JSON list of C-alpha atoms in Angstrom, two decimals:
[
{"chain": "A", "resi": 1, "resn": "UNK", "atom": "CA", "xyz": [-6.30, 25.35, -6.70]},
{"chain": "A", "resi": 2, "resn": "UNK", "atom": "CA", "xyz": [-6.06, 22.39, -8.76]},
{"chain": "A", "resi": 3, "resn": "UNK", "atom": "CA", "xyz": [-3.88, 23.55, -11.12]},
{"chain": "A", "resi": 4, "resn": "UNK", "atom": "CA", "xyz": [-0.64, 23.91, -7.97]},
{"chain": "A", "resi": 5, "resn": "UNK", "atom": "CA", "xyz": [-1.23, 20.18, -8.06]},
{"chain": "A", "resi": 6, "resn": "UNK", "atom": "CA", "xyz": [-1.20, 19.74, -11.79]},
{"chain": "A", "resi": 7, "resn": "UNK", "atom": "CA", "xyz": [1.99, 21.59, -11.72]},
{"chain": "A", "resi": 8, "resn": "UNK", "atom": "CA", "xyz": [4.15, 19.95, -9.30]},
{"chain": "A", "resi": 9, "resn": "UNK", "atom": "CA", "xyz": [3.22, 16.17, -10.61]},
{"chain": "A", "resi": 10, "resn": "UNK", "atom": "CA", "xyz": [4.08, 17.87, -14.36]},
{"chain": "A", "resi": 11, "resn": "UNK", "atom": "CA", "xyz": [7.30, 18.92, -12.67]},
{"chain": "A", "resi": 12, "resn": "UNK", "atom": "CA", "xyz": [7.86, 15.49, -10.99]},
{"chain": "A", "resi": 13, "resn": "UNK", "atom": "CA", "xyz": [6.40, 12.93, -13.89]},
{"chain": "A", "resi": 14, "resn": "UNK", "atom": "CA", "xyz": [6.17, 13.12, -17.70]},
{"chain": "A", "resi": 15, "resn": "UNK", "atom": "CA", "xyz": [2.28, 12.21, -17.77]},
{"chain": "A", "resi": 16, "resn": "UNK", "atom": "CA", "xyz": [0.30, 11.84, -20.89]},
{"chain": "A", "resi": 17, "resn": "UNK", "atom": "CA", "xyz": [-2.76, 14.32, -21.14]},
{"chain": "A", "resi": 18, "resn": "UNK", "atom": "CA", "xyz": [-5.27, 11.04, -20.60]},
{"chain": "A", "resi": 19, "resn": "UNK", "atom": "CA", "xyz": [-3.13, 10.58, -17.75]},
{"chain": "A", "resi": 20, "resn": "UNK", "atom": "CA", "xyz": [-3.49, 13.40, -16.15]},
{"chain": "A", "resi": 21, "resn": "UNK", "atom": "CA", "xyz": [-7.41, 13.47, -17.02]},
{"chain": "A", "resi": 22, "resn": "UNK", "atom": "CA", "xyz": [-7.47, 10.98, -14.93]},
{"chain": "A", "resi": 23, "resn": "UNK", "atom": "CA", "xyz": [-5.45, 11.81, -12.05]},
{"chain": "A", "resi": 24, "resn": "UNK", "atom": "CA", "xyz": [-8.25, 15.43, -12.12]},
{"chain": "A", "resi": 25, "resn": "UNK", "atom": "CA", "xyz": [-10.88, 13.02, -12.49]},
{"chain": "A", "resi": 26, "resn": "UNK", "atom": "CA", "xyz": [-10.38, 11.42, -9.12]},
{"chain": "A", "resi": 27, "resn": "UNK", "atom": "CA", "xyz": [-9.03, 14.42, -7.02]},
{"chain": "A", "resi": 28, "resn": "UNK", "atom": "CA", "xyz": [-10.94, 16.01, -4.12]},
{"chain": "A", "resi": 29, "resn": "UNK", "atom": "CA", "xyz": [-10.84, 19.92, -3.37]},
{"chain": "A", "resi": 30, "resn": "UNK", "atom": "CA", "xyz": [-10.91, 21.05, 0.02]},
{"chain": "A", "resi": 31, "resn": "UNK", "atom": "CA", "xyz": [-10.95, 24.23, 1.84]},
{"chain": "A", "resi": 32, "resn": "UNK", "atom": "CA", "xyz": [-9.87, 24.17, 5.92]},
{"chain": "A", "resi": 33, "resn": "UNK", "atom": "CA", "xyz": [-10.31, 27.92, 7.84]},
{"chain": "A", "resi": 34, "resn": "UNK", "atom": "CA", "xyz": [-7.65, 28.78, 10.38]},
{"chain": "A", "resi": 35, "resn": "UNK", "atom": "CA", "xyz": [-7.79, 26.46, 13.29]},
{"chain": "A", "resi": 36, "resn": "UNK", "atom": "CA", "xyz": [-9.58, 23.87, 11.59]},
{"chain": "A", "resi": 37, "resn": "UNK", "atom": "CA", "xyz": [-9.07, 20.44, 11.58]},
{"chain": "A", "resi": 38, "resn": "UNK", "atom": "CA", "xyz": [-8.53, 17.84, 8.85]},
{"chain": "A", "resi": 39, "resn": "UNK", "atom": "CA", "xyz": [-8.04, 15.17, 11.22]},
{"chain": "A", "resi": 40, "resn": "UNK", "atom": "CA", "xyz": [-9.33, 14.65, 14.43]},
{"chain": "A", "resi": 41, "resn": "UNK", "atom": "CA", "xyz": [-7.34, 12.00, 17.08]},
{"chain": "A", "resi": 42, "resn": "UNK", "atom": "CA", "xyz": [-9.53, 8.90, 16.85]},
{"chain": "A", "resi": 43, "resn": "UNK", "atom": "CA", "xyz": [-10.82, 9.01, 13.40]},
{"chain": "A", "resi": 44, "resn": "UNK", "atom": "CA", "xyz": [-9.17, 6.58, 10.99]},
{"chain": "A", "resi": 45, "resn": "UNK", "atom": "CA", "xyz": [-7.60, 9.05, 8.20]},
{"chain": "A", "resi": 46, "resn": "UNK", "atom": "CA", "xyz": [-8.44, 7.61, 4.50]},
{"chain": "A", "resi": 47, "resn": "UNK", "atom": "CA", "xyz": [-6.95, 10.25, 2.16]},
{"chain": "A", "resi": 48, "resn": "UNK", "atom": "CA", "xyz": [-3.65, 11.54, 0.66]},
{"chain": "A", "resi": 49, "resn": "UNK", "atom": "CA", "xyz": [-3.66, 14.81, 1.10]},
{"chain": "A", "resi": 50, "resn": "UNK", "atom": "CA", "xyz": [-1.38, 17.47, -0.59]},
{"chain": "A", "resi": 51, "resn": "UNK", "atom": "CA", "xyz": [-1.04, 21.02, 0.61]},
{"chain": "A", "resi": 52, "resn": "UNK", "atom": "CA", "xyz": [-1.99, 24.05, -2.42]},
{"chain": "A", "resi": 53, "resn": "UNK", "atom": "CA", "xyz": [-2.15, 26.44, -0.19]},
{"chain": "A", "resi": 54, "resn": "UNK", "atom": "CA", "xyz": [-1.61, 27.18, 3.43]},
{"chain": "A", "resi": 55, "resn": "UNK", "atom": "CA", "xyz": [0.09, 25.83, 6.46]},
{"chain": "A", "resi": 56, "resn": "UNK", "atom": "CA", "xyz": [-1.34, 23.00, 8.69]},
{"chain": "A", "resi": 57, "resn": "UNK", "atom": "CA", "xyz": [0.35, 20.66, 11.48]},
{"chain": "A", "resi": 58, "resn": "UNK", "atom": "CA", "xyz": [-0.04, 17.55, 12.83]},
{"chain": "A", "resi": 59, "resn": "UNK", "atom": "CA", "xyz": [0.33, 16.76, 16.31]},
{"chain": "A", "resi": 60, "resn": "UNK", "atom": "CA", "xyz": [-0.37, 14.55, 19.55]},
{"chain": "A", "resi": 61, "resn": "UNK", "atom": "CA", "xyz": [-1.96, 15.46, 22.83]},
{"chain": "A", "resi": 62, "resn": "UNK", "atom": "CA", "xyz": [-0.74, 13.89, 25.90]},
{"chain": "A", "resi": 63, "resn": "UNK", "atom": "CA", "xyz": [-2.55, 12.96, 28.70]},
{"chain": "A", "resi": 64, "resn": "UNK", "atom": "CA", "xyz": [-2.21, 16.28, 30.62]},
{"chain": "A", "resi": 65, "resn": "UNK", "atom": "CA", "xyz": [-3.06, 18.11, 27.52]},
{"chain": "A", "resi": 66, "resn": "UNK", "atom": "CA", "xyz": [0.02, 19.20, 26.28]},
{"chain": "A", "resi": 67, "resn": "UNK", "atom": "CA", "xyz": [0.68, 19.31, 22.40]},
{"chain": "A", "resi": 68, "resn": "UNK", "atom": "CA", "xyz": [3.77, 17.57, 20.92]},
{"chain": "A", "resi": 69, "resn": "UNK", "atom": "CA", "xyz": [3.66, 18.81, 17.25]},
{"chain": "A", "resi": 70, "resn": "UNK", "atom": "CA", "xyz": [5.11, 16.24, 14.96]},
{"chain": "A", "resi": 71, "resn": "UNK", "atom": "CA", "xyz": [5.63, 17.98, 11.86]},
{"chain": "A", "resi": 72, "resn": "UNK", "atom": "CA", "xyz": [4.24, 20.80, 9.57]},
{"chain": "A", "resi": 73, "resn": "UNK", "atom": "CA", "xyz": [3.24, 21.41, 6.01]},
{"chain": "A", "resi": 74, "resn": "UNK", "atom": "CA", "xyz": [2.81, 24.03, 3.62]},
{"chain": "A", "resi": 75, "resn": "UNK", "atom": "CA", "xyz": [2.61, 24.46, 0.15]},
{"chain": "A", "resi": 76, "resn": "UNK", "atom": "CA", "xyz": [3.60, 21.66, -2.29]},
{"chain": "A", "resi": 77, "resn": "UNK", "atom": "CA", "xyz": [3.63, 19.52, 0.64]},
{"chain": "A", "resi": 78, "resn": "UNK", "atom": "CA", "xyz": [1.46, 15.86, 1.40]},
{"chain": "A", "resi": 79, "resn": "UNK", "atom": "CA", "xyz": [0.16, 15.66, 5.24]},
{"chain": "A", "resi": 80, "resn": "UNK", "atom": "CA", "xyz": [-1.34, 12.88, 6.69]},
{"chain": "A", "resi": 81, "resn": "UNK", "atom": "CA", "xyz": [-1.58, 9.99, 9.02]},
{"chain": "A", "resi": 82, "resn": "UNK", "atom": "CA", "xyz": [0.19, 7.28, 6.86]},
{"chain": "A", "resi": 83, "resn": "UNK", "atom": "CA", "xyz": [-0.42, 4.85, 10.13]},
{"chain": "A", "resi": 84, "resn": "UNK", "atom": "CA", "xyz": [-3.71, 4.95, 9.80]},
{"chain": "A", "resi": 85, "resn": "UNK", "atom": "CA", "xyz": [-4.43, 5.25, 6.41]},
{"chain": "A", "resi": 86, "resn": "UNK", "atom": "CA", "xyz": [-2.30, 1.75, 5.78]},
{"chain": "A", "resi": 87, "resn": "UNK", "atom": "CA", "xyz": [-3.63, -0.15, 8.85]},
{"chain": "A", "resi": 88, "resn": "UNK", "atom": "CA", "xyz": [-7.15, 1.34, 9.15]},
{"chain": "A", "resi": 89, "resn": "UNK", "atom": "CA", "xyz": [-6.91, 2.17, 12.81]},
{"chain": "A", "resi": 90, "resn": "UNK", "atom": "CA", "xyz": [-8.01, 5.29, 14.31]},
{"chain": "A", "resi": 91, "resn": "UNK", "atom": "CA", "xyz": [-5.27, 7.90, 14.54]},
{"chain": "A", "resi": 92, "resn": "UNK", "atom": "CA", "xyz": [-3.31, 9.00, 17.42]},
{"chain": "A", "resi": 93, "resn": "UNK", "atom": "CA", "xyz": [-2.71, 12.24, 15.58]},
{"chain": "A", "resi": 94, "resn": "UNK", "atom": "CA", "xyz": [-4.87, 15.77, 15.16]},
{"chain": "A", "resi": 95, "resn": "UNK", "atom": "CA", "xyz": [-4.18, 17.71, 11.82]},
{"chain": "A", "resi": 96, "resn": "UNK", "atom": "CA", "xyz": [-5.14, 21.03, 11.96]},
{"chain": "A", "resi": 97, "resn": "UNK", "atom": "CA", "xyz": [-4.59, 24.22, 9.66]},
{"chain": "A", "resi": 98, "resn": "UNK", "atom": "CA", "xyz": [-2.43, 27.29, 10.95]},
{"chain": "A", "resi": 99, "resn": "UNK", "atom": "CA", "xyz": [-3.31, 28.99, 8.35]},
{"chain": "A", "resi": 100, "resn": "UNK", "atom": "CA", "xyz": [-6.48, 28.94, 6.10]},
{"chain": "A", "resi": 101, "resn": "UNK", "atom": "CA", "xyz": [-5.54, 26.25, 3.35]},
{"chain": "A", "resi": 102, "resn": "UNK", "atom": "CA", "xyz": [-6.59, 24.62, 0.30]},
{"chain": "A", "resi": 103, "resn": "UNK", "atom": "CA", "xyz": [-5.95, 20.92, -0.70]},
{"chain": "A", "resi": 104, "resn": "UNK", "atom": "CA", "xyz": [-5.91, 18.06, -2.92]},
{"chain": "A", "resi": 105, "resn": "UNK", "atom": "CA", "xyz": [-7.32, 14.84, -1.57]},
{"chain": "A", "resi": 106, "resn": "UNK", "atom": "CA", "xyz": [-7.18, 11.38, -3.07]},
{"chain": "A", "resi": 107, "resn": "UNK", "atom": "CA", "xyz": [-9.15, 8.51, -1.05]},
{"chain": "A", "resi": 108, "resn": "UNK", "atom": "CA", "xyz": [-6.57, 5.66, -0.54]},
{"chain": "A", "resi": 109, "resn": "UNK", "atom": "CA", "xyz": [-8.72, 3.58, -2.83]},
{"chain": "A", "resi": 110, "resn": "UNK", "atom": "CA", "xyz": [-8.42, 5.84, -5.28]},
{"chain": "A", "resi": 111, "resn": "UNK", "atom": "CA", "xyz": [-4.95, 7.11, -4.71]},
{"chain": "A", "resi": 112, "resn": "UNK", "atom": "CA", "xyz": [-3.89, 2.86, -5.26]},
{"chain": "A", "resi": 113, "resn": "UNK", "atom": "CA", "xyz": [-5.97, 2.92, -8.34]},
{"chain": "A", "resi": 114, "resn": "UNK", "atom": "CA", "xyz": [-3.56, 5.84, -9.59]},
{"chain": "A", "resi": 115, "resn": "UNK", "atom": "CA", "xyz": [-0.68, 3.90, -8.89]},
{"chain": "A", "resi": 116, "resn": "UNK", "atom": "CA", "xyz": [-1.56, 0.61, -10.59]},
{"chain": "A", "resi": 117, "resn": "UNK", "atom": "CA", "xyz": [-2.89, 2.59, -13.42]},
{"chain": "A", "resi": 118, "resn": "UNK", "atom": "CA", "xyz": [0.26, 5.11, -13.78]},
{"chain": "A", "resi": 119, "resn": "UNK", "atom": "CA", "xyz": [3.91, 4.19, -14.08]},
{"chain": "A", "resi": 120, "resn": "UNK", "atom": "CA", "xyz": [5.12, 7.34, -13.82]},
{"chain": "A", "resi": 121, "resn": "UNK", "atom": "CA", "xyz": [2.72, 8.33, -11.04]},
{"chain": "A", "resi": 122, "resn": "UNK", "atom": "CA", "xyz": [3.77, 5.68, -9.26]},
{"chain": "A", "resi": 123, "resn": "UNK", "atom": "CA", "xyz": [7.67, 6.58, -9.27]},
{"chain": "A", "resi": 124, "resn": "UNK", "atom": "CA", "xyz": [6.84, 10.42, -8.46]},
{"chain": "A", "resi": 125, "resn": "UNK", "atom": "CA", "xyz": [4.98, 8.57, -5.26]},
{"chain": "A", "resi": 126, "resn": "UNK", "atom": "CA", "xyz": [7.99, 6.01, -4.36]},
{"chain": "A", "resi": 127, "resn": "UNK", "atom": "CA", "xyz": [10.25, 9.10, -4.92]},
{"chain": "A", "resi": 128, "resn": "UNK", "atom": "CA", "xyz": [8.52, 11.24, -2.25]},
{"chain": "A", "resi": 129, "resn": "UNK", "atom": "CA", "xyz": [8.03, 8.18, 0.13]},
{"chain": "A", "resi": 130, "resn": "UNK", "atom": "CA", "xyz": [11.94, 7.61, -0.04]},
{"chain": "A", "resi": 131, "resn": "UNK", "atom": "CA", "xyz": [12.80, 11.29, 0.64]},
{"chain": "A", "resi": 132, "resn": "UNK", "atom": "CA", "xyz": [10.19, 11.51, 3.53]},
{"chain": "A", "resi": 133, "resn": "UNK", "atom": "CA", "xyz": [11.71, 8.36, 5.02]},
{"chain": "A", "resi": 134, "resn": "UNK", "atom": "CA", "xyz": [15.29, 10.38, 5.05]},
{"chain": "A", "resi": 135, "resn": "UNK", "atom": "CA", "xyz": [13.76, 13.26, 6.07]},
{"chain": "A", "resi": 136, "resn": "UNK", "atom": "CA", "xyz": [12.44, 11.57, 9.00]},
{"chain": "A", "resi": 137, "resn": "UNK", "atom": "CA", "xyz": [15.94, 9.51, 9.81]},
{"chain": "A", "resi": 138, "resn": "UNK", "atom": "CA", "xyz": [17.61, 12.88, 9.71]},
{"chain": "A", "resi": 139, "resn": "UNK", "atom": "CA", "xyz": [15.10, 14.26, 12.24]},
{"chain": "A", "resi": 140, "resn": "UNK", "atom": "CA", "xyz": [15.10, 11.57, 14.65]},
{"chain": "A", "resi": 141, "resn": "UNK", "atom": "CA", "xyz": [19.17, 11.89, 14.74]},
{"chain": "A", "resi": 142, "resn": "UNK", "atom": "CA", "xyz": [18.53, 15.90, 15.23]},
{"chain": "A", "resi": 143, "resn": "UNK", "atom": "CA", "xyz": [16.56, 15.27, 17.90]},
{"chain": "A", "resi": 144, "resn": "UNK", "atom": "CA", "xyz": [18.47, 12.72, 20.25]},
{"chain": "A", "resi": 145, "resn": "UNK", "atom": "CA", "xyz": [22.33, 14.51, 18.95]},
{"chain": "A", "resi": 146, "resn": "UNK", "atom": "CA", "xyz": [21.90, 18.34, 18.45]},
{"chain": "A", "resi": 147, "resn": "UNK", "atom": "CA", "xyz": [22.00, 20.72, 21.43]},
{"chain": "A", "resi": 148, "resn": "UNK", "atom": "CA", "xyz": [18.63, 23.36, 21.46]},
{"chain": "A", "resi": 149, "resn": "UNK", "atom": "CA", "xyz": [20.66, 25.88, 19.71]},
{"chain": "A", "resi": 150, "resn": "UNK", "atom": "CA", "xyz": [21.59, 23.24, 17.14]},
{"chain": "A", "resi": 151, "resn": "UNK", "atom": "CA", "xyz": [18.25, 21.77, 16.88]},
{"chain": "A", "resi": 152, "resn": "UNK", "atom": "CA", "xyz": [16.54, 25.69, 15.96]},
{"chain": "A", "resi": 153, "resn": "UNK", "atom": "CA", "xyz": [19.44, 26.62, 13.52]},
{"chain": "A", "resi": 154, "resn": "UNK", "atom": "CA", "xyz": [19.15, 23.65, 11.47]},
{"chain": "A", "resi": 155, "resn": "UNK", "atom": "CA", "xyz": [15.05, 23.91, 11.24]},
{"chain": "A", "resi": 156, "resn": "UNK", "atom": "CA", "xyz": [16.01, 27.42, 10.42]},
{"chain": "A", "resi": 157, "resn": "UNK", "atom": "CA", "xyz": [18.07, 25.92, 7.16]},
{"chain": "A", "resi": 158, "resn": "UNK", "atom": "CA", "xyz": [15.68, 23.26, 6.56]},
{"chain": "A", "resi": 159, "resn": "UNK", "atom": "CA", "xyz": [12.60, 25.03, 6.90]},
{"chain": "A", "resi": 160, "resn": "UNK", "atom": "CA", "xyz": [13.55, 28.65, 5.57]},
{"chain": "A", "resi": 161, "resn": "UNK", "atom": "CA", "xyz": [9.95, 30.75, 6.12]},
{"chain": "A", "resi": 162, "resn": "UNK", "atom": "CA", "xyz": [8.30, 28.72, 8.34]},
{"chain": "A", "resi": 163, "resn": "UNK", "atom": "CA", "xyz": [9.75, 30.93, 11.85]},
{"chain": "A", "resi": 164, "resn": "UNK", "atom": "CA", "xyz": [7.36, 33.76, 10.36]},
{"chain": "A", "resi": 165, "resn": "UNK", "atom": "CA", "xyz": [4.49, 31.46, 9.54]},
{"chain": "A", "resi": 166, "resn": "UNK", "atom": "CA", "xyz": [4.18, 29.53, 12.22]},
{"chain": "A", "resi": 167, "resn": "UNK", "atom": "CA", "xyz": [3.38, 30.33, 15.98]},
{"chain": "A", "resi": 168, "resn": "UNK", "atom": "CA", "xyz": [7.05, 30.31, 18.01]},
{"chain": "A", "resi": 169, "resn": "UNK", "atom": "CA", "xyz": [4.85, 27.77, 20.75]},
{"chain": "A", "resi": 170, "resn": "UNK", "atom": "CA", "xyz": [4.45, 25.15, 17.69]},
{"chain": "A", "resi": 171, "resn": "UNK", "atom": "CA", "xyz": [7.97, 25.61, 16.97]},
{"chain": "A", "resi": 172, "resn": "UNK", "atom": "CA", "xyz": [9.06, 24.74, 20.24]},
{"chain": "A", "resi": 173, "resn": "UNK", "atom": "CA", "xyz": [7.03, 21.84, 20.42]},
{"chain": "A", "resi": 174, "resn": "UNK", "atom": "CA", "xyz": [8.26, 21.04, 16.94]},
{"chain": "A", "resi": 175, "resn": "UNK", "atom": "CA", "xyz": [11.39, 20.96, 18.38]},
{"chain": "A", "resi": 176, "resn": "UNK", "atom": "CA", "xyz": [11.14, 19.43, 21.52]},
{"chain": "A", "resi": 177, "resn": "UNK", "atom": "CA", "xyz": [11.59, 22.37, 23.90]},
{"chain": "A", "resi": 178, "resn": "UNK", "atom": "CA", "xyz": [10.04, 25.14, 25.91]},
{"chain": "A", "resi": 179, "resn": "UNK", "atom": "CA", "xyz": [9.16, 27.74, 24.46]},
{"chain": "A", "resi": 180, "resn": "UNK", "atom": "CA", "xyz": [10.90, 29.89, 26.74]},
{"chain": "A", "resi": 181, "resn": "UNK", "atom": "CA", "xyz": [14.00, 28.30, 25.76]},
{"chain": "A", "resi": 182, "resn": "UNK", "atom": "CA", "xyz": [13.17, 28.61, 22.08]},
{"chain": "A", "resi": 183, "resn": "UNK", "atom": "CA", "xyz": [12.67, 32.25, 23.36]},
{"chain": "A", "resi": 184, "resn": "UNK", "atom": "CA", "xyz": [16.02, 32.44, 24.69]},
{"chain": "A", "resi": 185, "resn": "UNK", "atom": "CA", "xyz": [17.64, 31.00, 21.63]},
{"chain": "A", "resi": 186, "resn": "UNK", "atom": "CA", "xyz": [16.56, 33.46, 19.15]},
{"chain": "A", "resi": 187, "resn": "UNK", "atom": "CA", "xyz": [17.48, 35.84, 21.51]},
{"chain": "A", "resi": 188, "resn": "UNK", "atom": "CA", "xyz": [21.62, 34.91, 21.52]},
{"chain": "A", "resi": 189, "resn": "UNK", "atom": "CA", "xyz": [20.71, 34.08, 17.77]},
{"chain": "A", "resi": 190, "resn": "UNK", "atom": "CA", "xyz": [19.97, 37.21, 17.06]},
{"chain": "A", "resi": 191, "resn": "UNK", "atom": "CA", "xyz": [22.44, 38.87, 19.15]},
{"chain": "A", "resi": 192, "resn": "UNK", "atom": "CA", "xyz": [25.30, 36.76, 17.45]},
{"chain": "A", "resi": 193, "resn": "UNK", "atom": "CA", "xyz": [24.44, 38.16, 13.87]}
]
């Protein structure tokens, strides 16, 4: 399980083998079932967390109990609450796992340690922070410009494998829709091809 990890940071950041000791050194394994959670609404999250294997998702739960699913993850992927882990207050969000997964957790104490420690650990980190950040611009103009059809046709380019992986319900939500609607939209999707 490790050794995903150890691959994409080789493929991201030209690490010495001391280096890279250390990053192994100070790396937690952990194993979530199906339906499990890695964070629970309320608890303050402290890790950095990178996906080896598996699917999770993090969402909200409104006051009437309805789930607004803010984003998934899957392999090569980091999840978290990166709200709480910076401020320390408890989290707003649940993460749970879709599928049974396997990840790589760094404490944030830790994960800072790597980053003082490691130049090119560091970059690999600002790197993924900066694409995130336009990953989440371009979602937030998806989401108040694209019409429903618009909005599942680009996840469907964005996010090629994830309609099979992940319940059409989460997708919706994902989205911002019904899932009727959703329903409806694959439907004249499919018809069209």
């Amino acid at each position: 399980m490790y050794e995903v990890f150890q691959h994409y940071v080789e493929q991201k950041a030209a690490l010495s083998p001391s280096e890279s000791d250390r990053i192994r050194s100070l790396a937690v394994i952990k194993k979530l079932r199906k339906k499990q959670y890695l964070l629970q609404e309320g608890d303050v999250w402290k890790y950095n967390a990178f996906i080896t294997k598996g699917c999770l998702r993090t969402y909200s739960v409104d006051e009437r109990g309805n789930e607004h699913v803010i984003g998934f993850g899957t392999e090569n992927w980091w999840m978290g609450d990166r709200e709480s882990l910076l401020s320390g207050a408890p989290s707003s969000y649940n993460i749970d796992a879709i599928e049974d997964s396997e990840l790589v957790l760094f404490t944030k104490t830790n994960f800072d340690l790597l980053t003082n420690e490691i130049p090119a650990f560091n970059a690999m980190v600002n790197a993924i922070l900066q694409r995130s950040f336009i990953a989440s611009q371009n979602r937030i103009n998806a989401s108040l410009s694209f019409t429903a059809e618009e909005k599942y046709l680009n996840f469907l380019q964005k996010y090629p494998g994830f309609a099979t992986r992940i319940p059409q319900a989460m997708i919706a939500s994902f989205l911002g829709m019904t899932p009727e609607t959703l329903s409806r939209i694959r439907t004249q999707t499919l018809k069209k091809k």
